[in-house]
């Protein structure tokens, strides 16, 4: 797997913004089969930063209903919270 397959996107939320400012942590959506070492290497390669720690969790898809009671489910995905060294940061809007 290359880095672009491992890291799907960076999540921009209010909680994630606070984590970035206060703890230098960023949230990324990773491939479900990727492990922590692959995520660490991909973030370091793509964003040119130094990673201290990676925490991962699998987020289950939620059940949703459509108009005529058609049951469905949103896809499951993997969330990775990446902690960076002091002085390093990921610039979203340059």
CSV table of N, CA and C in Angstrom, one decimal:
chain,number,residue,atom,x,y,z
A,1,UNK,N,0.8,-1.2,0.0
A,1,UNK,CA,0.0,0.0,0.0
A,1,UNK,C,0.9,1.2,0.0
A,2,UNK,N,0.6,2.2,-0.9
A,2,UNK,CA,1.3,3.4,-0.8
A,2,UNK,C,0.7,4.4,0.1
A,3,UNK,N,1.3,5.6,0.3
A,3,UNK,CA,0.8,6.5,1.3
A,3,UNK,C,-0.5,7.1,1.0
A,4,UNK,N,-0.8,7.3,-0.3
A,4,UNK,CA,-2.1,7.8,-0.7
A,4,UNK,C,-3.3,6.8,-0.5
A,5,UNK,N,-3.0,5.5,-0.5
A,5,UNK,CA,-4.0,4.5,-0.2
A,5,UNK,C,-4.2,4.4,1.3
A,6,UNK,N,-3.1,4.6,2.1
A,6,UNK,CA,-3.2,4.5,3.6
A,6,UNK,C,-4.0,5.6,4.2
A,7,UNK,N,-3.7,6.9,3.8
A,7,UNK,CA,-4.4,8.0,4.3
A,7,UNK,C,-5.4,8.5,3.3
A,8,UNK,N,-6.7,8.4,3.7
A,8,UNK,CA,-7.8,8.8,2.9
A,8,UNK,C,-8.0,10.3,2.9
A,9,UNK,N,-8.1,10.9,4.1
A,9,UNK,CA,-8.3,12.3,4.2
A,9,UNK,C,-8.0,12.7,5.6
A,10,UNK,N,-7.9,14.0,5.8
A,10,UNK,CA,-7.8,14.6,7.2
A,10,UNK,C,-9.1,15.1,7.6
A,11,UNK,N,-9.6,14.8,8.8
A,11,UNK,CA,-10.9,15.3,9.2
A,11,UNK,C,-10.8,16.6,9.9
A,12,UNK,N,-11.6,17.6,9.5
A,12,UNK,CA,-11.6,18.9,10.0
A,12,UNK,C,-12.9,19.1,10.8
A,13,UNK,N,-12.8,19.0,12.1
A,13,UNK,CA,-14.0,19.1,13.0
A,13,UNK,C,-13.6,20.1,14.1
A,14,UNK,N,-14.6,20.6,14.9
A,14,UNK,CA,-14.3,21.5,16.0
A,14,UNK,C,-13.4,20.8,17.0
A,15,UNK,N,-13.7,19.6,17.4
A,15,UNK,CA,-12.9,18.9,18.4
A,15,UNK,C,-11.5,18.7,17.8
A,16,UNK,N,-11.4,18.3,16.6
A,16,UNK,CA,-10.1,18.1,16.0
A,16,UNK,C,-9.2,19.4,15.9
A,17,UNK,N,-9.9,20.5,15.7
A,17,UNK,CA,-9.2,21.8,15.7
A,17,UNK,C,-8.7,22.1,17.1
A,18,UNK,N,-9.5,21.9,18.1
A,18,UNK,CA,-9.0,22.1,19.5
A,18,UNK,C,-7.9,21.2,19.9
A,19,UNK,N,-7.9,19.9,19.4
A,19,UNK,CA,-6.8,19.0,19.7
A,19,UNK,C,-5.5,19.5,19.0
A,20,UNK,N,-5.7,20.0,17.8
A,20,UNK,CA,-4.5,20.5,17.1
A,20,UNK,C,-3.9,21.6,17.8
A,21,UNK,N,-4.7,22.6,18.3
A,21,UNK,CA,-4.1,23.7,18.9
A,21,UNK,C,-3.5,23.4,20.3
A,22,UNK,N,-4.2,22.6,21.1
A,22,UNK,CA,-3.9,22.3,22.5
A,22,UNK,C,-2.8,21.2,22.6
A,23,UNK,N,-3.0,20.1,21.9
A,23,UNK,CA,-2.2,18.9,22.1
A,23,UNK,C,-1.3,18.5,20.9
A,24,UNK,N,-1.4,19.3,19.8
A,24,UNK,CA,-0.7,19.0,18.6
A,24,UNK,C,-1.0,17.7,18.0
A,25,UNK,N,-2.3,17.3,18.0
A,25,UNK,CA,-2.9,16.1,17.5
A,25,UNK,C,-3.8,16.4,16.3
A,26,UNK,N,-3.7,15.5,15.3
A,26,UNK,CA,-4.5,15.6,14.1
A,26,UNK,C,-5.2,14.3,13.9
A,27,UNK,N,-6.5,14.4,13.3
A,27,UNK,CA,-7.3,13.2,13.1
A,27,UNK,C,-7.3,13.0,11.6
A,28,UNK,N,-7.0,11.7,11.2
A,28,UNK,CA,-7.0,11.4,9.8
A,28,UNK,C,-7.9,10.1,9.6
A,29,UNK,N,-8.5,10.0,8.4
A,29,UNK,CA,-9.2,8.8,8.1
A,29,UNK,C,-8.2,7.9,7.3
A,30,UNK,N,-8.1,6.7,7.8
A,30,UNK,CA,-7.1,5.7,7.3
A,30,UNK,C,-7.8,4.5,6.7
A,31,UNK,N,-7.1,3.8,5.9
A,31,UNK,CA,-7.6,2.6,5.3
A,31,UNK,C,-7.9,1.6,6.4
A,32,UNK,N,-8.9,0.8,6.3
A,32,UNK,CA,-9.3,-0.1,7.4
A,32,UNK,C,-8.3,-1.2,7.6
A,33,UNK,N,-7.5,-1.5,6.6
A,33,UNK,CA,-6.5,-2.6,6.8
A,33,UNK,C,-5.1,-2.1,7.2
A,34,UNK,N,-4.9,-0.8,7.3
A,34,UNK,CA,-3.6,-0.2,7.6
A,34,UNK,C,-3.4,-0.3,9.2
A,35,UNK,N,-2.1,-0.6,9.5
A,35,UNK,CA,-1.8,-0.6,10.9
A,35,UNK,C,-1.1,0.7,11.3
A,36,UNK,N,-0.7,0.8,12.6
A,36,UNK,CA,-0.2,2.0,13.1
A,36,UNK,C,1.2,2.4,12.5
A,37,UNK,N,2.0,1.5,12.2
A,37,UNK,CA,3.3,1.8,11.6
A,37,UNK,C,3.1,2.3,10.2
A,38,UNK,N,2.2,1.7,9.4
A,38,UNK,CA,1.9,2.2,8.1
A,38,UNK,C,1.3,3.6,8.1
A,39,UNK,N,0.4,3.9,9.0
A,39,UNK,CA,-0.1,5.2,9.2
A,39,UNK,C,0.9,6.2,9.5
A,40,UNK,N,1.8,5.9,10.5
A,40,UNK,CA,2.9,6.8,10.9
A,40,UNK,C,3.8,7.1,9.7
A,41,UNK,N,4.2,6.1,8.9
A,41,UNK,CA,5.1,6.3,7.8
A,41,UNK,C,4.4,7.2,6.7
A,42,UNK,N,3.1,6.9,6.5
A,42,UNK,CA,2.4,7.7,5.5
A,42,UNK,C,2.2,9.2,5.8
A,43,UNK,N,1.9,9.4,7.1
A,43,UNK,CA,1.8,10.8,7.6
A,43,UNK,C,3.1,11.5,7.5
A,44,UNK,N,4.2,10.9,7.9
A,44,UNK,CA,5.5,11.5,7.8
A,44,UNK,C,5.9,11.8,6.4
A,45,UNK,N,5.6,10.9,5.4
A,45,UNK,CA,5.9,11.1,4.0
A,45,UNK,C,5.1,12.1,3.4
A,46,UNK,N,3.8,12.1,3.6
A,46,UNK,CA,2.9,13.1,2.9
A,46,UNK,C,3.0,14.5,3.4
A,47,UNK,N,3.1,14.7,4.7
A,47,UNK,CA,3.1,16.0,5.3
A,47,UNK,C,4.4,16.5,5.8
A,48,UNK,N,5.5,15.7,5.7
A,48,UNK,CA,6.8,16.1,6.1
A,48,UNK,C,6.9,16.6,7.5
A,49,UNK,N,6.4,15.7,8.4
A,49,UNK,CA,6.4,16.0,9.9
A,49,UNK,C,6.9,14.9,10.6
A,50,UNK,N,7.2,15.0,11.9
A,50,UNK,CA,7.7,14.0,12.8
A,50,UNK,C,6.6,13.5,13.7
A,51,UNK,N,6.3,12.2,13.7
A,51,UNK,CA,5.2,11.7,14.5
A,51,UNK,C,5.7,11.1,15.7
A,52,UNK,N,5.1,11.4,16.9
A,52,UNK,CA,5.4,10.8,18.2
A,52,UNK,C,4.6,9.5,18.4
A,53,UNK,N,3.3,9.6,18.2
A,53,UNK,CA,2.4,8.5,18.6
A,53,UNK,C,1.2,8.5,17.6
A,54,UNK,N,0.6,7.3,17.4
A,54,UNK,CA,-0.6,7.1,16.6
A,54,UNK,C,-1.5,6.3,17.4
A,55,UNK,N,-2.8,6.8,17.6
A,55,UNK,CA,-3.8,6.0,18.2
A,55,UNK,C,-4.9,5.7,17.1
A,56,UNK,N,-5.4,4.5,17.1
A,56,UNK,CA,-6.4,4.2,16.1
A,56,UNK,C,-7.6,3.6,16.7
A,57,UNK,N,-8.8,3.8,16.0
A,57,UNK,CA,-10.0,3.2,16.4
A,57,UNK,C,-10.9,2.9,15.2
A,58,UNK,N,-11.6,1.9,15.2
A,58,UNK,CA,-12.6,1.5,14.2
A,58,UNK,C,-13.9,2.1,14.5
A,59,UNK,N,-14.5,2.9,13.6
A,59,UNK,CA,-15.8,3.5,13.8
A,59,UNK,C,-16.8,2.7,13.0
A,60,UNK,N,-17.8,2.2,13.7
A,60,UNK,CA,-18.8,1.4,13.0
A,60,UNK,C,-19.7,2.3,12.2
A,61,UNK,N,-20.3,1.8,11.2
A,61,UNK,CA,-21.3,2.5,10.4
A,61,UNK,C,-22.6,2.6,11.1
A,62,UNK,N,-23.3,3.7,10.9
A,62,UNK,CA,-24.6,3.9,11.6
A,62,UNK,C,-25.7,3.4,10.7
A,63,UNK,N,-26.8,2.9,11.4
A,63,UNK,CA,-27.9,2.4,10.6
A,63,UNK,C,-28.8,3.6,10.3
A,64,UNK,N,-29.2,3.7,9.0
A,64,UNK,CA,-30.0,4.9,8.6
A,64,UNK,C,-31.3,4.3,7.9
A,65,UNK,N,-32.3,5.1,7.9
A,65,UNK,CA,-33.5,4.7,7.2
A,65,UNK,C,-33.9,5.7,6.1
A,66,UNK,N,-34.4,5.3,5.0
A,66,UNK,CA,-34.9,6.2,4.0
A,66,UNK,C,-36.4,6.4,4.2
A,67,UNK,N,-37.0,7.1,3.2
A,67,UNK,CA,-38.4,7.4,3.3
A,67,UNK,C,-39.3,6.2,3.6
A,68,UNK,N,-39.2,5.2,2.7
A,68,UNK,CA,-40.1,4.1,2.8
A,68,UNK,C,-39.6,2.9,3.6
A,69,UNK,N,-39.0,3.2,4.7
A,69,UNK,CA,-38.4,2.3,5.7
A,69,UNK,C,-37.4,1.3,5.0
A,70,UNK,N,-36.6,1.8,4.1
A,70,UNK,CA,-35.6,1.1,3.5
A,70,UNK,C,-34.4,1.2,4.4
A,71,UNK,N,-34.0,0.1,5.1
A,71,UNK,CA,-32.9,0.2,6.0
A,71,UNK,C,-31.6,0.1,5.3
A,72,UNK,N,-30.6,0.9,5.8
A,72,UNK,CA,-29.3,0.9,5.2
A,72,UNK,C,-28.3,1.2,6.3
A,73,UNK,N,-27.0,1.2,5.9
A,73,UNK,CA,-26.0,1.5,6.9
A,73,UNK,C,-24.9,2.3,6.2
A,74,UNK,N,-24.4,3.3,6.9
A,74,UNK,CA,-23.2,4.0,6.4
A,74,UNK,C,-22.0,3.1,6.5
A,75,UNK,N,-21.0,3.3,5.7
A,75,UNK,CA,-19.8,2.5,5.8
A,75,UNK,C,-19.0,2.7,7.1
A,76,UNK,N,-18.4,1.6,7.5
A,76,UNK,CA,-17.4,1.7,8.7
A,76,UNK,C,-16.1,2.2,8.2
A,77,UNK,N,-15.3,2.9,9.1
A,77,UNK,CA,-14.1,3.5,8.7
A,77,UNK,C,-13.1,3.5,9.9
A,78,UNK,N,-11.9,3.7,9.6
A,78,UNK,CA,-10.8,3.7,10.7
A,78,UNK,C,-10.4,5.2,10.9
A,79,UNK,N,-10.4,5.6,12.2
A,79,UNK,CA,-9.9,6.9,12.6
A,79,UNK,C,-8.6,6.8,13.2
A,80,UNK,N,-7.6,7.6,12.9
A,80,UNK,CA,-6.3,7.6,13.5
A,80,UNK,C,-6.0,9.0,14.0
A,81,UNK,N,-5.7,9.1,15.3
A,81,UNK,CA,-5.3,10.4,15.9
A,81,UNK,C,-3.8,10.4,16.0
A,82,UNK,N,-3.1,11.3,15.3
A,82,UNK,CA,-1.7,11.4,15.2
A,82,UNK,C,-1.2,12.5,16.0
A,83,UNK,N,-0.2,12.2,16.9
A,83,UNK,CA,0.4,13.2,17.8
A,83,UNK,C,1.8,13.6,17.1
A,84,UNK,N,2.0,14.9,16.9
A,84,UNK,CA,3.3,15.3,16.3
A,84,UNK,C,4.2,15.9,17.3
A,85,UNK,N,5.5,16.0,17.0
A,85,UNK,CA,6.5,16.6,17.8
A,85,UNK,C,6.2,18.1,17.9
A,86,UNK,N,6.7,18.7,19.0
A,86,UNK,CA,6.5,20.2,19.2
A,86,UNK,C,7.2,20.9,18.1
A,87,UNK,N,6.6,21.9,17.5
A,87,UNK,CA,7.2,22.6,16.4
A,87,UNK,C,6.7,22.2,15.0
A,88,UNK,N,6.2,20.9,15.0
A,88,UNK,CA,5.7,20.4,13.7
A,88,UNK,C,4.2,20.6,13.7
A,89,UNK,N,3.6,20.9,12.5
A,89,UNK,CA,2.2,21.0,12.4
A,89,UNK,C,1.8,20.8,10.9
A,90,UNK,N,0.5,20.4,10.8
A,90,UNK,CA,0.0,20.1,9.4
A,90,UNK,C,-0.8,21.4,9.0
A,91,UNK,N,-0.4,22.0,7.9
A,91,UNK,CA,-1.1,23.2,7.4
A,91,UNK,C,-2.2,22.8,6.5
A,92,UNK,N,-3.4,23.2,6.8
A,92,UNK,CA,-4.6,22.8,6.0
A,92,UNK,C,-4.8,23.9,4.9
A,93,UNK,N,-4.8,25.2,5.4
A,93,UNK,CA,-5.2,26.3,4.5
A,93,UNK,C,-4.0,27.2,4.4
A,94,UNK,N,-3.1,27.0,3.4
A,94,UNK,CA,-1.9,27.8,3.2
A,94,UNK,C,-2.2,28.9,2.2
